[in-house]
Amino acid sequence: MAKRLMHREYARIVVCLLVVGMLSSICLSNIPLVKASPGAIIYAGCRESTYGIDPFPEPEEWAQDMKLMGGYWPGSQPAGVWIVGILAGEGDDFMLWTECNLQFPSPGGSYEHIIFDNTDLHEPYLDYFDTHGIKVWLQVEPGLADVPTLIDLVLDRYEHHDCVVGCGVDVEWHKQTVNDWGIPVTDENAEIWENSVKSHNEDYTLFLKHFWYTWMPPTYRGDIIFVNDSQGFGNLNGMVSEFDDWAARYYPNIVMYQYGYPADEKWWKRLSNPPKDIGDAIAAVVEQDMGLIWVDFTLRTVFPPLGSDNTPPVISNVASSSITYDSATITWDTDEPGDSVVNYGTTTALGSTESKVTMLTSHSITLTNLSASTTYYYEIQSTDASSNTAVDDNNGSYYTFTTAESDTTPPVIENVATSNITGYSATITWDTDELSDSVVRYGTTTPPGSTESDAAMVTAHSIILTNLSGSTTYYYEVQSTDASSNTAVDDNNGSYYTFTTTEADTTPPAAPTGLTATAVSFSMIDLDWNNNTENDLDHYHVYRSTTSGFNCDNSTFLDEATVSDYPDTSVDDNTTYYYKVTAVDTSSNESDPSNEANATTPEAPSGPTMHVLAINMELLTLGQSYQGKAIVYIVDENDDPVPTATVYGHWEGIAPSGTQDKDTDGDGIAPFWSGKVRNPPSGSLFIFFVDNVAKDGWTYDPASNVETSDNIATP
C-alpha cells in the first residue's frame, strides 16, 4: 500500500507540472460558462482505488457518496469507476513496474505480466451495488500485460453483476516502461479492445483514460467513452478550458472527467460545494453527454460521514395523469434527491412495482400493461443517498386512479400521396390521426404482393419503395396499426393508388481520369484519381491485376471506394500491380474503365522495420514569443522503442523551416523545436512533418505510421 501511495503522490506532482506547462500559454480567465446547447450529465459518481483512501469505505459509504454525487444533477445515473487491476512491481520506481495485479483469485493458467490476489476484494461491493442502483466500469492499470486478456479475465469474473456496464483502461499505465505515461493507443488497439468488451455484452462500453489527447486513438471512436483526469490547474477556468477542448476532440462520443485531486484543492476548497460547482461549470461548456467522477483521494473531504443524515425525504404533490386504457403516469416531488418507486395493484394488497434508480427531486413513473376500465391503488416511495426511505400511502387509504375504456377505434388515414418518382424508386406518404406504424403493399398487378414497412409509431408516414422497374405502373395500398392493434387500410376504395416510374436511367458516368499508382512501401500502394462530377455518382470500383491490359470483371475486382483515392494494403512485396477504376451511379450504371496505372512494391526488408508511433505537440511561451515543440516517438513492429534512429523532419505554418534531423534516445524519442514567432495571430499553427527515419540495418515503413504530421495552435 505504501508503494502505491508513493506512486500516485509522485504521479500527481508530475502530472500537475505537465498540465501547467501545457496550459502556460493559454489564457485561463474569462472562460464562458454558458452555451446554447450543453450536454446532459448522464453519469455522476466516484472513483475507487485501494490506494486512494484509507480506511477503505464499506459498500454503504461508496453507494451513499455515488448517490449524493448523482443527486446534484437529477436524472443522472449514480456510477463509479471501480479499479480492479492495479499496477504492481518491485522497487520504488513505479515507472519500471510491469505487472497488473488483478485483485481476485486466478481462474487457473499462466498469464504474462498478470498476478492475482488470494481473495476477492470486490465481490461484496458489486453485490451491494447490484441491489442499490449503482453502475460501475471495471478499470485496469495494465502495465505490460495484454489488454484484451485483462478485459476477458475481469469480465469473465464479474459480468454476472447487474451493476457492471463496461471496462476501462488507464492508458497512463499501458506499457509505461516503454514510454513515460504510457504508449499512445492506436486505432487498431482501440477497436480490438472495444470488441473484447462488447464480446461479453454488446451493451457494455469501453473507456480510455489519460490526461492528454495525444495518447488517445487518432481516429477510431466506436462507442468509447473518453476520460480525462488532468489536474494541477491554477483555477476553475483553467480546468474548464482544458475539459472543453477534450470534449470537442471526441464529440459526439460521451466524455467523462475525474476531478477533486489534492493538486487542485488549493482553489476548489474555497467553493461552496466543490463537486457540484465544478460539475456545473464543466456541463455549461461541454456539448455532448458526459460523466462526472469525484476521486477517492478527497472523498471524505467533500462528502458527509456515513450515517450523519437520518432524515428521509419529504414527499409532496402526488398525482396521476395521462391515464389511458392501459397506462398511467404517477408523479411526485421530494425535498432532496431520491429514487422513485411506485407499488400498485387492483387491491390494497398492491403487489406490483415500477421503479427508477436515478436520484431526482421531481419524480415520474409510467405504469404500463394495465387493464382497461379498472381501478388501481398505489403508494409511492423515495430513498435518499443515505438510505433514508419515505413512503406515502395517502395515510393508509392509498392513492387511486381508474383506467379508460379499451381503444377499439382504428387510425384515420388521409392525404395519401406519391412523390420523388424515378426510374427505380418512389416515396409514399400519408397522415393518421394517432400514432401508428406504416405499411405499404405494392406491385404491378392487383392485389399487390410486395410489402415495405416501418414499425415506428408516427402520425406523418413515409415509405420509400426501391428496386422498381422503369416505365412501369405500380398499384399500392397503405396500412397503419395503432398501439391497441386497431388496423386501418386505405386501398382507394378498392381501386388502389397508382404511380408510374420514369424511364430507367441507363446512362453510365464518365470514365474516371488521371489515375496514378504510387508504391508507398513494400506493403502498400496508394491510388489517386480525379473526382467525377455527376450528380448521381454513388461510388467507384477498383480493379487490380498483375497483368497489363486486363479486363475489369469479377476476377479482377478489388474493392469499392467512395472517394477518389484508395490505399491498397493487400499487396505483396517486389511485385508489379496494374490498376483501373470505374465510376458507378445510383442506378448501378458502371462507366468504362479509367486509364491503367501501375506501381511496383519494393522488396520487403530482411531486417527489422520502424515507424512513427506518435507526434506529441507542445507550445512554449518565451515572453511575447511562441515556439512549437514536436516530440516524435519511433518504434518497431512490436511497438518497442527504437534508439539511435535519425528522424528527418521540417516545420510548416507560421514558422517554416528546412530539413531538421535528430537522433532518438533510449526511449525512441526525438524532440524538434520550431523557430520563435513574436506576437502571432490567435489560432496560428506550428505544423511538424516527419519526412524520413533512418538507421543502419533498419527499414523505415511509413505505411505503418500512426501519424506523420501534427500541429498546435497559438491561443
XYZ file of C-alpha atoms in Angstrom:
715
model
C 0.000 0.000 0.000
C 2.810 2.426 0.855
C 4.368 1.924 -2.555
C 1.062 2.577 -4.235
C 0.516 5.767 -2.263
C 4.012 6.990 -3.082
C 3.488 6.054 -6.713
C 0.283 8.087 -7.001
C 1.569 11.020 -4.981
C 4.556 11.309 -7.316
C 2.289 10.884 -10.303
C 0.098 13.743 -9.137
C 3.071 16.075 -8.869
C 4.431 15.186 -12.309
C 1.047 15.418 -13.968
C 0.497 18.807 -12.355
C 3.760 20.080 -13.800
C 2.951 18.638 -17.227
C -0.506 20.126 -17.342
C 0.601 23.519 -16.080
C 3.332 23.537 -18.733
C 0.873 22.633 -21.445
C -1.540 25.355 -20.360
C 1.037 28.051 -19.618
C 0.382 29.816 -22.900
C -3.411 29.569 -22.713
C -5.446 32.374 -21.184
C -7.190 30.895 -18.135
C -9.519 33.807 -17.449
C -12.817 34.924 -18.905
C -13.812 31.386 -19.905
C -17.514 31.500 -20.889
C -19.566 29.140 -18.739
C -22.815 29.329 -20.728
C -23.578 27.958 -24.185
C -26.687 27.359 -26.226
C -26.769 23.554 -26.223
C -24.994 21.991 -23.237
C -24.849 18.220 -22.992
C -26.526 16.170 -20.289
C -24.785 14.798 -17.193
C -25.855 11.180 -17.582
C -23.392 9.650 -15.088
C -22.171 11.075 -11.787
C -20.310 9.329 -9.004
C -16.922 8.452 -7.578
C -13.632 6.751 -8.422
C -12.440 3.837 -6.296
C -8.944 2.528 -5.723
C -7.399 0.516 -2.907
C -4.562 3.052 -2.623
C -6.509 6.333 -2.733
C -8.462 6.265 0.544
C -7.743 4.790 3.988
C -9.559 3.242 5.744
C -11.285 1.718 2.730
C -15.040 2.533 2.797
C -17.732 -0.061 3.278
C -20.208 -0.622 0.404
C -22.767 1.626 2.111
C -20.393 4.603 2.135
C -19.444 4.166 -1.523
C -23.127 3.920 -2.517
C -24.026 6.967 -0.411
C -21.326 9.128 -1.979
C -22.104 7.988 -5.536
C -25.789 8.727 -4.984
C -25.016 12.113 -3.435
C -22.887 12.930 -6.479
C -25.681 11.748 -8.786
C -28.221 13.741 -6.808
C -26.515 17.015 -7.686
C -27.821 16.558 -11.242
C -31.283 14.961 -11.032
C -31.698 12.231 -13.606
C -28.032 11.261 -13.746
C -27.095 7.645 -13.084
C -25.099 7.117 -9.858
C -21.911 5.490 -11.105
C -18.369 4.541 -10.246
C -15.001 3.994 -11.855
C -14.060 0.825 -9.974
C -10.407 -0.201 -10.223
C -9.938 -3.982 -10.023
C -6.436 -4.231 -11.531
C -3.607 -2.049 -10.207
C -0.050 -1.525 -11.402
C 2.447 -3.566 -9.399
C 6.175 -4.295 -9.328
C 9.393 -4.295 -7.363
C 11.296 -1.265 -6.101
C 10.283 2.337 -5.581
C 10.305 3.492 -9.211
C 6.737 2.790 -10.335
C 7.644 3.729 -13.917
C 9.578 0.441 -14.008
C 6.699 -1.671 -12.694
C 5.480 -4.122 -15.304
C 2.709 -6.207 -13.697
C -1.045 -5.786 -13.433
C -2.319 -7.056 -10.068
C -5.903 -8.292 -10.504
C -7.493 -8.168 -7.056
C -9.212 -11.534 -7.221
C -8.056 -15.186 -7.339
C -6.646 -16.674 -10.534
C -9.028 -18.731 -12.671
C -6.112 -21.059 -13.380
C -3.424 -20.957 -16.027
C -0.439 -18.699 -16.587
C -0.723 -15.089 -17.760
C 2.302 -12.985 -18.654
C 2.668 -9.834 -16.531
C -0.563 -10.580 -14.607
C -0.639 -11.510 -10.907
C -3.661 -12.333 -8.745
C -4.767 -11.949 -5.129
C -5.779 -14.915 -2.990
C -9.099 -13.315 -2.040
C -11.664 -11.245 -3.920
C -11.945 -7.720 -2.539
C -14.619 -6.515 -4.931
C -17.318 -9.192 -4.982
C -19.213 -7.970 -1.867
C -19.151 -4.390 -3.159
C -20.520 -5.331 -6.557
C -23.181 -7.494 -4.872
C -24.284 -4.433 -2.905
C -24.287 -2.182 -5.957
C -26.448 -4.702 -7.851
C -29.344 -4.039 -5.481
C -28.778 -0.349 -4.766
C -28.928 1.302 -8.164
C -25.185 1.811 -8.777
C -23.467 1.224 -12.150
C -19.696 0.757 -12.490
C -16.951 0.423 -15.068
C -14.229 -2.018 -14.031
C -10.823 -0.406 -14.654
C -7.345 -1.895 -15.074
C -3.865 -0.380 -14.994
C -2.274 -2.777 -17.493
C 1.492 -2.300 -17.278
C 2.976 -4.711 -19.834
C 0.018 -7.104 -19.633
C -2.051 -7.838 -22.737
C -5.134 -5.607 -22.526
C -7.667 -7.959 -24.239
C -6.555 -10.708 -21.844
C -7.139 -8.389 -18.875
C -10.580 -7.430 -20.195
C -11.577 -11.081 -20.582
C -10.294 -12.036 -17.130
C -12.100 -9.134 -15.450
C -15.410 -9.555 -17.266
C -15.352 -13.344 -17.006
C -15.113 -12.777 -13.254
C -17.698 -10.028 -12.837
C -20.042 -9.881 -15.841
C -22.792 -11.644 -13.878
C -23.285 -8.453 -11.873
C -26.113 -6.162 -12.994
C -24.115 -3.148 -11.799
C -21.321 -3.703 -14.363
C -21.681 -1.592 -17.517
C -18.238 -1.962 -19.074
C -14.488 -1.906 -18.675
C -11.872 0.853 -18.616
C -8.156 1.133 -19.382
C -5.915 3.690 -17.670
C -3.629 4.456 -20.598
C -1.108 6.228 -18.354
C -0.038 2.773 -17.178
C -0.172 0.991 -20.551
C 3.452 -0.011 -21.205
C 4.723 2.998 -19.239
C 8.136 1.290 -19.066
C 8.343 1.776 -22.850
C 7.245 5.406 -22.819
C 6.618 7.676 -19.835
C 2.879 7.941 -19.067
C 2.079 5.021 -21.373
C 2.255 4.483 -25.109
C -0.456 6.090 -27.259
C -3.417 3.901 -28.151
C -3.584 3.130 -31.868
C -6.857 2.878 -33.793
C -6.244 -0.853 -34.081
C -5.720 -1.151 -30.303
C -8.922 0.755 -29.591
C -11.046 -1.321 -31.946
C -9.655 -4.621 -30.639
C -10.149 -3.573 -27.008
C -13.695 -2.367 -27.633
C -14.562 -5.597 -29.448
C -13.179 -7.539 -26.473
C -15.511 -5.656 -24.127
C -18.556 -5.997 -26.375
C -17.934 -9.713 -26.915
C -19.098 -10.123 -23.329
C -22.138 -7.853 -23.665
C -22.902 -5.691 -26.694
C -24.313 -3.013 -24.374
C -21.040 -2.722 -22.429
C -18.829 0.284 -23.147
C -15.069 0.715 -23.063
C -13.500 3.814 -21.568
C -9.966 5.055 -22.205
C -8.401 7.420 -19.677
C -5.451 9.799 -19.899
C -4.653 13.410 -19.154
C -3.541 14.264 -22.728
C -5.327 13.717 -26.016
C -2.296 12.524 -27.997
C -2.435 9.230 -26.089
C -5.959 8.554 -27.400
C -6.638 6.731 -30.721
C -6.191 9.166 -33.645
C -9.473 8.463 -35.470
C -11.265 5.388 -34.102
C -14.213 6.326 -31.900
C -16.782 3.487 -31.792
C -18.821 3.774 -28.575
C -15.734 4.563 -26.493
C -16.058 6.908 -23.515
C -13.031 9.232 -23.366
C -11.982 10.039 -19.790
C -9.753 12.980 -18.800
C -8.104 13.020 -15.359
C -5.929 16.144 -15.702
C -5.028 18.011 -12.517
C -2.778 20.763 -11.223
C -4.775 23.704 -12.616
C -4.398 27.252 -11.379
C -8.135 27.801 -11.097
C -11.552 26.544 -12.161
C -11.427 28.336 -15.512
C -8.213 26.535 -16.415
C -9.814 23.168 -15.724
C -12.965 24.042 -17.657
C -10.958 25.270 -20.645
C -8.994 22.029 -20.986
C -12.039 19.813 -20.359
C -13.993 21.728 -23.009
C -11.176 21.169 -25.515
C -11.153 17.462 -24.628
C -14.884 17.199 -25.300
C -14.604 18.960 -28.652
C -11.972 16.467 -29.827
C -14.241 13.479 -29.181
C -17.692 14.885 -29.975
C -20.257 13.306 -30.151
C -18.854 10.448 -28.012
C -19.605 10.525 -24.303
C -16.778 12.070 -22.286
C -16.059 11.682 -18.586
C -13.999 13.738 -16.167
C -12.257 12.761 -12.942
C -11.672 15.685 -10.623
C -11.179 16.534 -6.950
C -7.452 15.752 -6.859
C -5.364 17.177 -3.957
C -3.257 19.057 -6.538
C -6.288 21.323 -7.159
C -7.576 21.533 -3.585
C -5.928 24.902 -3.019
C -8.662 26.511 -5.156
C -11.585 24.101 -5.084
C -11.695 24.066 -1.285
C -12.901 27.700 -1.479
C -16.004 26.693 -3.478
C -19.251 26.294 -1.557
C -19.907 22.805 -2.973
C -16.826 21.646 -4.921
C -18.293 18.537 -6.645
C -21.400 20.377 -7.826
C -19.817 23.763 -8.564
C -17.057 22.226 -10.689
C -19.522 19.874 -12.406
C -21.898 22.731 -13.228
C -19.048 24.717 -14.777
C -17.949 21.759 -16.911
C -21.503 20.965 -18.006
C -22.071 24.572 -19.085
C -19.455 24.294 -21.862
C -19.452 20.634 -22.901
C -21.814 19.927 -25.789
C -22.171 16.139 -25.586
C -23.406 13.808 -22.845
C -20.889 13.357 -20.065
C -19.982 11.715 -16.764
C -18.580 13.491 -13.688
C -16.471 11.493 -11.224
C -15.054 12.720 -7.891
C -11.810 10.923 -6.978
C -11.319 8.857 -3.841
C -8.255 10.790 -2.624
C -10.512 13.540 -1.205
C -13.803 11.670 -0.884
C -14.179 12.305 2.829
C -13.261 15.976 2.395
C -16.433 16.759 0.458
C -18.984 14.061 1.387
C -20.530 13.601 4.856
C -19.702 10.621 7.083
C -21.886 7.579 6.681
C -24.916 7.775 8.973
C -24.786 11.525 9.561
C -28.055 12.008 7.640
C -31.039 10.280 9.307
C -33.840 12.343 7.781
C -35.928 10.763 4.996
C -37.121 12.812 2.017
C -40.346 14.816 2.324
C -42.858 13.705 -0.336
C -45.394 16.136 -1.806
C -47.618 16.776 -4.841
C -48.523 13.139 -5.535
C -50.646 12.927 -8.698
C -51.730 10.618 -11.517
C -52.068 11.814 -15.128
C -52.027 10.714 -18.780
C -54.418 7.898 -17.916
C -55.336 5.652 -20.853
C -56.933 2.231 -21.096
C -53.583 0.513 -20.407
C -51.239 3.091 -18.825
C -50.967 5.912 -16.297
C -48.218 8.270 -15.126
C -47.580 8.837 -11.406
C -45.699 11.988 -10.361
C -44.487 13.472 -7.074
C -41.829 15.773 -5.615
C -39.254 15.355 -2.840
C -37.272 17.982 -0.949
C -33.983 16.174 -1.685
C -32.798 13.803 -4.414
C -34.096 10.278 -4.057
C -35.009 7.258 -6.134
C -38.535 6.594 -7.424
C -40.749 3.616 -6.545
C -44.455 3.027 -7.177
C -46.139 -0.010 -5.589
C -49.536 -0.616 -7.196
C -52.289 -3.136 -7.822
C -56.032 -3.690 -8.247
C -56.452 -4.213 -4.472
C -54.888 -2.603 -1.420
C -52.532 -5.542 -1.236
C -50.821 -3.856 -4.226
C -48.318 -6.475 -5.434
C -46.673 -4.802 -8.448
C -43.744 -2.371 -8.523
C -42.161 0.044 -11.006
C -39.022 1.965 -10.089
C -36.161 4.199 -11.221
C -32.773 4.301 -9.503
C -31.761 7.783 -10.674
C -31.725 10.398 -7.935
C -34.433 13.011 -8.570
C -36.487 15.688 -6.836
C -39.244 15.644 -9.482
C -40.346 12.046 -9.948
C -42.321 10.382 -12.733
C -43.143 6.698 -13.197
C -45.307 5.421 -16.067
C -47.261 2.249 -15.360
C -47.998 0.130 -18.440
C -49.823 -3.062 -19.423
C -52.779 -2.123 -17.226
C -56.296 -3.468 -17.654
C -58.965 -1.216 -19.153
C -61.829 0.222 -17.044
C -60.083 -0.844 -13.820
C -59.411 0.960 -10.525
C -55.798 0.779 -9.307
C -54.437 1.525 -5.817
C -50.908 2.797 -5.326
C -48.345 4.211 -2.916
C -45.091 5.945 -3.695
C -41.655 5.637 -2.114
C -38.335 7.535 -2.306
C -34.989 6.708 -0.681
C -32.198 9.291 -0.416
C -28.450 8.747 -0.803
C -28.110 7.930 2.909
C -30.690 5.108 2.633
C -33.427 7.046 4.439
C -36.779 5.941 2.987
C -40.082 7.830 2.877
C -43.376 6.111 1.935
C -46.612 7.945 1.108
C -49.677 5.662 1.063
C -52.182 8.536 1.464
C -52.462 7.934 5.213
C -53.235 4.265 4.725
C -56.026 4.839 2.182
C -53.744 4.587 -0.850
C -53.989 6.761 -3.931
C -56.230 5.585 -6.769
C -56.925 6.065 -10.482
C -59.216 4.301 -12.946
C -58.108 3.388 -16.452
C -60.126 4.366 -19.508
C -62.198 2.034 -21.663
C -60.416 -0.065 -24.272
C -59.462 1.598 -27.566
C -61.259 -0.124 -30.454
C -61.041 2.701 -32.991
C -58.537 2.294 -35.849
C -56.487 5.243 -37.117
C -57.994 7.585 -39.714
C -55.837 7.634 -42.859
C -55.757 10.702 -45.115
C -53.555 12.636 -47.550
C -52.157 9.566 -49.346
C -49.659 10.735 -51.973
C -46.746 9.649 -54.183
C -43.628 11.754 -54.760
C -39.968 11.585 -55.790
C -40.737 9.121 -58.580
C -37.685 7.937 -60.538
C -36.947 5.027 -62.790
C -36.258 2.786 -59.798
C -37.889 4.357 -56.695
C -40.885 6.268 -55.314
C -41.920 7.728 -51.952
C -45.386 7.024 -50.489
C -46.686 9.383 -47.773
C -49.873 9.673 -45.679
C -51.150 11.001 -42.356
C -53.045 9.424 -39.460
C -54.923 10.995 -36.570
C -52.997 8.948 -33.978
C -49.628 7.298 -33.587
C -49.391 4.142 -35.677
C -46.985 2.102 -37.790
C -46.517 2.310 -41.574
C -47.092 -0.407 -44.195
C -47.234 -0.157 -47.999
C -48.307 -3.132 -50.130
C -47.399 -2.634 -53.781
C -46.954 -4.442 -57.079
C -47.511 -4.345 -60.824
C -50.863 -6.204 -60.512
C -53.754 -6.280 -58.061
C -53.858 -7.274 -55.318
C -50.245 -6.112 -54.803
C -47.855 -8.713 -53.406
C -44.783 -6.826 -52.136
C -44.506 -5.033 -48.781
C -42.374 -2.296 -47.235
C -42.940 -1.275 -43.606
C -41.674 0.796 -40.686
C -42.596 -0.113 -37.094
C -42.036 3.424 -35.756
C -45.232 4.902 -34.297
C -45.849 8.212 -36.096
C -48.668 10.365 -37.464
C -46.797 11.535 -40.588
C -45.860 8.415 -42.556
C -43.278 7.965 -45.307
C -42.118 4.768 -47.038
C -39.576 4.706 -49.868
C -40.006 1.912 -52.428
C -36.795 0.907 -54.208
C -35.570 -1.548 -56.856
C -38.555 -0.742 -59.062
C -38.643 -1.262 -62.839
C -38.532 1.732 -65.167
C -41.559 2.874 -67.203
C -43.870 0.644 -65.133
C -47.232 1.265 -63.437
C -47.432 0.169 -59.783
C -50.549 -0.342 -57.642
C -50.452 0.174 -53.872
C -52.420 0.461 -50.639
C -51.354 1.851 -47.260
C -51.973 0.445 -43.793
C -51.458 1.707 -40.229
C -51.969 -0.070 -36.896
C -52.151 1.811 -33.580
C -50.834 0.779 -30.157
C -54.113 -1.027 -29.409
C -53.710 -3.234 -32.518
C -56.514 -1.448 -34.368
C -55.681 -1.541 -38.103
C -56.792 0.782 -40.882
C -56.245 0.005 -44.600
C -56.696 2.507 -47.420
C -56.830 0.850 -50.869
C -58.516 3.834 -52.562
C -61.958 2.215 -52.258
C -60.771 -0.990 -53.878
C -59.215 0.717 -56.911
C -55.752 1.007 -55.338
C -53.488 4.009 -55.695
C -51.108 4.043 -58.663
C -47.934 5.643 -59.934
C -45.757 5.070 -62.990
C -41.979 5.072 -62.771
C -39.972 7.155 -65.185
C -37.848 5.702 -67.932
C -34.944 3.780 -66.428
C -31.553 5.514 -66.218
C -29.184 3.593 -68.460
C -26.534 6.284 -68.891
C -23.293 5.447 -67.054
C -20.964 8.060 -65.580
C -17.898 9.187 -67.453
C -14.770 7.070 -67.073
C -12.552 8.363 -64.235
C -9.406 10.169 -65.337
C -5.923 10.811 -64.009
C -5.412 7.507 -62.211
C -1.952 7.214 -60.624
C -0.402 4.445 -58.525
C 2.416 5.019 -56.039
C 4.252 2.331 -54.079
C 4.388 3.830 -50.566
C 6.159 0.828 -49.119
C 6.609 -2.892 -49.605
C 3.120 -3.357 -48.119
C 1.045 -0.537 -49.595
C 0.267 1.159 -52.940
C -1.638 4.445 -52.969
C -4.109 5.129 -55.789
C -5.375 8.580 -56.686
C -7.621 9.887 -59.469
C -9.751 12.890 -60.397
C -13.220 13.306 -58.924
C -16.206 12.502 -61.123
C -18.776 15.304 -61.152
C -22.073 13.517 -61.944
C -24.891 14.382 -59.512
C -25.967 10.728 -59.297
C -22.462 9.336 -58.684
C -22.611 6.681 -55.961
C -19.157 5.072 -55.687
C -16.124 3.756 -57.564
C -14.949 0.217 -58.349
C -11.239 -0.521 -58.072
C -9.807 -3.344 -60.231
C -6.341 -4.892 -59.960
C -4.222 -7.399 -61.838
C -0.607 -8.449 -62.154
C -1.003 -8.367 -65.953
C -1.171 -5.215 -68.073
C -4.188 -4.755 -70.360
C -6.504 -6.781 -68.086
C -10.310 -6.714 -68.247
C -12.466 -5.240 -65.487
C -14.621 -8.146 -64.310
C -15.350 -10.183 -61.179
C -11.962 -11.896 -61.329
C -10.081 -8.575 -61.116
C -12.473 -6.645 -58.832
C -10.626 -5.419 -55.723
C -12.892 -3.120 -53.708
C -15.360 -0.222 -53.640
C -14.287 3.325 -52.854
C -16.493 6.297 -52.017
C -13.761 8.886 -52.595
C -11.204 9.361 -55.362
C -8.273 7.718 -53.622
C -7.616 4.244 -52.311
C -4.823 2.682 -50.193
C -4.194 -0.904 -51.334
C -2.694 -2.701 -48.346
C -3.249 -6.233 -49.673
C -0.132 -6.252 -51.864
C 2.954 -8.467 -51.806
C 6.461 -7.093 -51.867
C 8.597 -6.989 -55.021
C 5.522 -7.215 -57.267
C 4.149 -5.035 -60.070
C 0.408 -4.326 -59.888
C -1.828 -2.793 -62.583
C -4.981 -0.851 -61.697
C -8.116 0.535 -63.325
C -11.048 2.391 -61.768
C -14.693 2.730 -62.852
C -17.471 5.026 -61.634
C -20.900 3.688 -60.616
C -24.081 5.799 -60.331
C -27.161 5.356 -58.130
C -28.830 3.277 -60.872
C -25.878 0.842 -60.818
C -24.668 2.000 -64.235
C -20.916 1.449 -64.420
C -18.599 3.583 -66.530
C -15.844 2.498 -68.869
C -12.510 1.919 -67.128
C -10.060 4.702 -66.400
C -6.552 4.747 -67.741
C -4.360 1.931 -66.460
C -1.772 2.768 -63.790
C 0.882 0.565 -62.256
C 3.375 0.509 -59.427
C 5.985 -1.954 -58.183
C 6.381 -2.620 -54.477
C 9.961 -2.787 -53.215
C 11.368 -5.939 -51.722
C 10.418 -6.447 -48.090
C 13.270 -5.724 -45.720
C 15.124 -8.700 -44.329
C 15.818 -6.815 -41.116
C 13.561 -5.015 -38.642
C 11.223 -2.154 -39.574
C 10.349 1.033 -37.729
C 7.643 3.677 -37.915
C 6.242 6.751 -36.182
C 4.025 5.820 -33.236
C 3.103 9.371 -32.235
C 3.973 13.046 -32.546
C 3.188 14.955 -29.342
C 2.984 18.724 -29.738
C 3.745 21.353 -27.081
C 3.535 25.138 -27.195
C 6.315 27.059 -25.462
C 6.000 30.697 -24.370
C 9.000 32.987 -24.203
C 7.720 36.411 -23.192
C 5.649 37.590 -26.164
C 7.090 34.912 -28.425
C 5.855 31.390 -29.093
C 7.729 28.284 -30.163
C 6.456 24.872 -31.222
C 7.897 21.621 -29.927
C 7.309 18.244 -31.576
C 8.165 15.039 -29.707
C 8.440 12.137 -32.169
C 8.188 8.517 -30.997
C 9.840 5.841 -33.166
C 9.002 2.185 -32.517
C 9.485 -1.181 -34.195
C 6.781 -3.531 -35.477
C 6.085 -4.622 -31.862
C 5.730 -1.011 -30.686
C 9.011 -1.234 -28.771
C 11.153 1.942 -28.867
C 13.943 2.258 -31.433
C 17.005 4.139 -30.103
C 19.734 5.829 -32.221
C 17.462 6.254 -35.258
C 17.818 9.520 -37.170
C 14.500 11.321 -37.704
C 14.300 13.884 -40.524
C 11.507 16.450 -40.481
C 10.502 20.028 -41.181
C 8.152 22.737 -39.927
C 5.348 24.480 -41.807
C 2.728 27.008 -40.750
C 3.895 30.219 -39.081
C 7.487 29.008 -38.605
C 8.538 27.144 -41.789
C 11.954 25.535 -41.781
C 14.301 23.469 -43.850
C 15.018 19.847 -43.002
C 15.995 19.157 -39.391
C 17.356 15.882 -38.028
C 17.502 14.449 -34.523
C 18.570 11.068 -33.168
C 16.189 9.139 -30.935
C 17.154 8.494 -27.318
C 16.887 5.209 -25.444
C 13.084 5.565 -25.333
C 12.829 6.086 -29.108
C 12.111 9.808 -28.678
C 13.405 12.635 -30.865
C 12.458 16.253 -29.946
C 12.243 19.077 -32.508
C 11.844 22.816 -31.970
C 10.468 25.372 -34.416
C 11.697 28.902 -34.820
C 10.337 31.548 -32.433
C 7.458 33.778 -33.565
C 6.666 37.072 -31.825
C 3.001 38.041 -31.245
C 1.450 35.626 -33.782
C -2.299 35.926 -34.523
C -4.577 33.741 -32.402
C -5.068 30.311 -33.939
C -1.781 30.331 -35.841
C -0.400 26.841 -36.406
C 3.010 25.306 -35.782
C 2.948 22.230 -38.063
C 5.590 19.494 -37.960
C 6.113 16.789 -40.618
C 8.259 13.643 -40.390
C 9.995 13.225 -43.759
C 12.143 10.148 -43.165
C 13.645 7.896 -40.493
C 16.993 6.139 -40.972
C 19.078 3.619 -39.067
C 21.687 1.160 -40.303
C 20.186 -2.288 -40.791
C 16.628 -0.987 -40.368
C 13.853 -0.092 -42.836
C 11.529 2.857 -42.350
C 7.919 1.747 -43.047
C 5.835 4.937 -43.420
C 2.728 2.904 -44.273
C 2.662 1.799 -40.613
C 2.873 5.348 -39.229
C 0.151 6.173 -36.730
C 0.678 9.802 -37.735
C 3.175 11.566 -39.966
C 2.371 15.177 -39.034
C 0.727 17.117 -36.217
C 0.146 20.723 -35.240
C -0.600 23.013 -32.324
C -2.307 26.414 -32.361
C -1.478 29.624 -30.535
C -4.124 30.911 -28.083
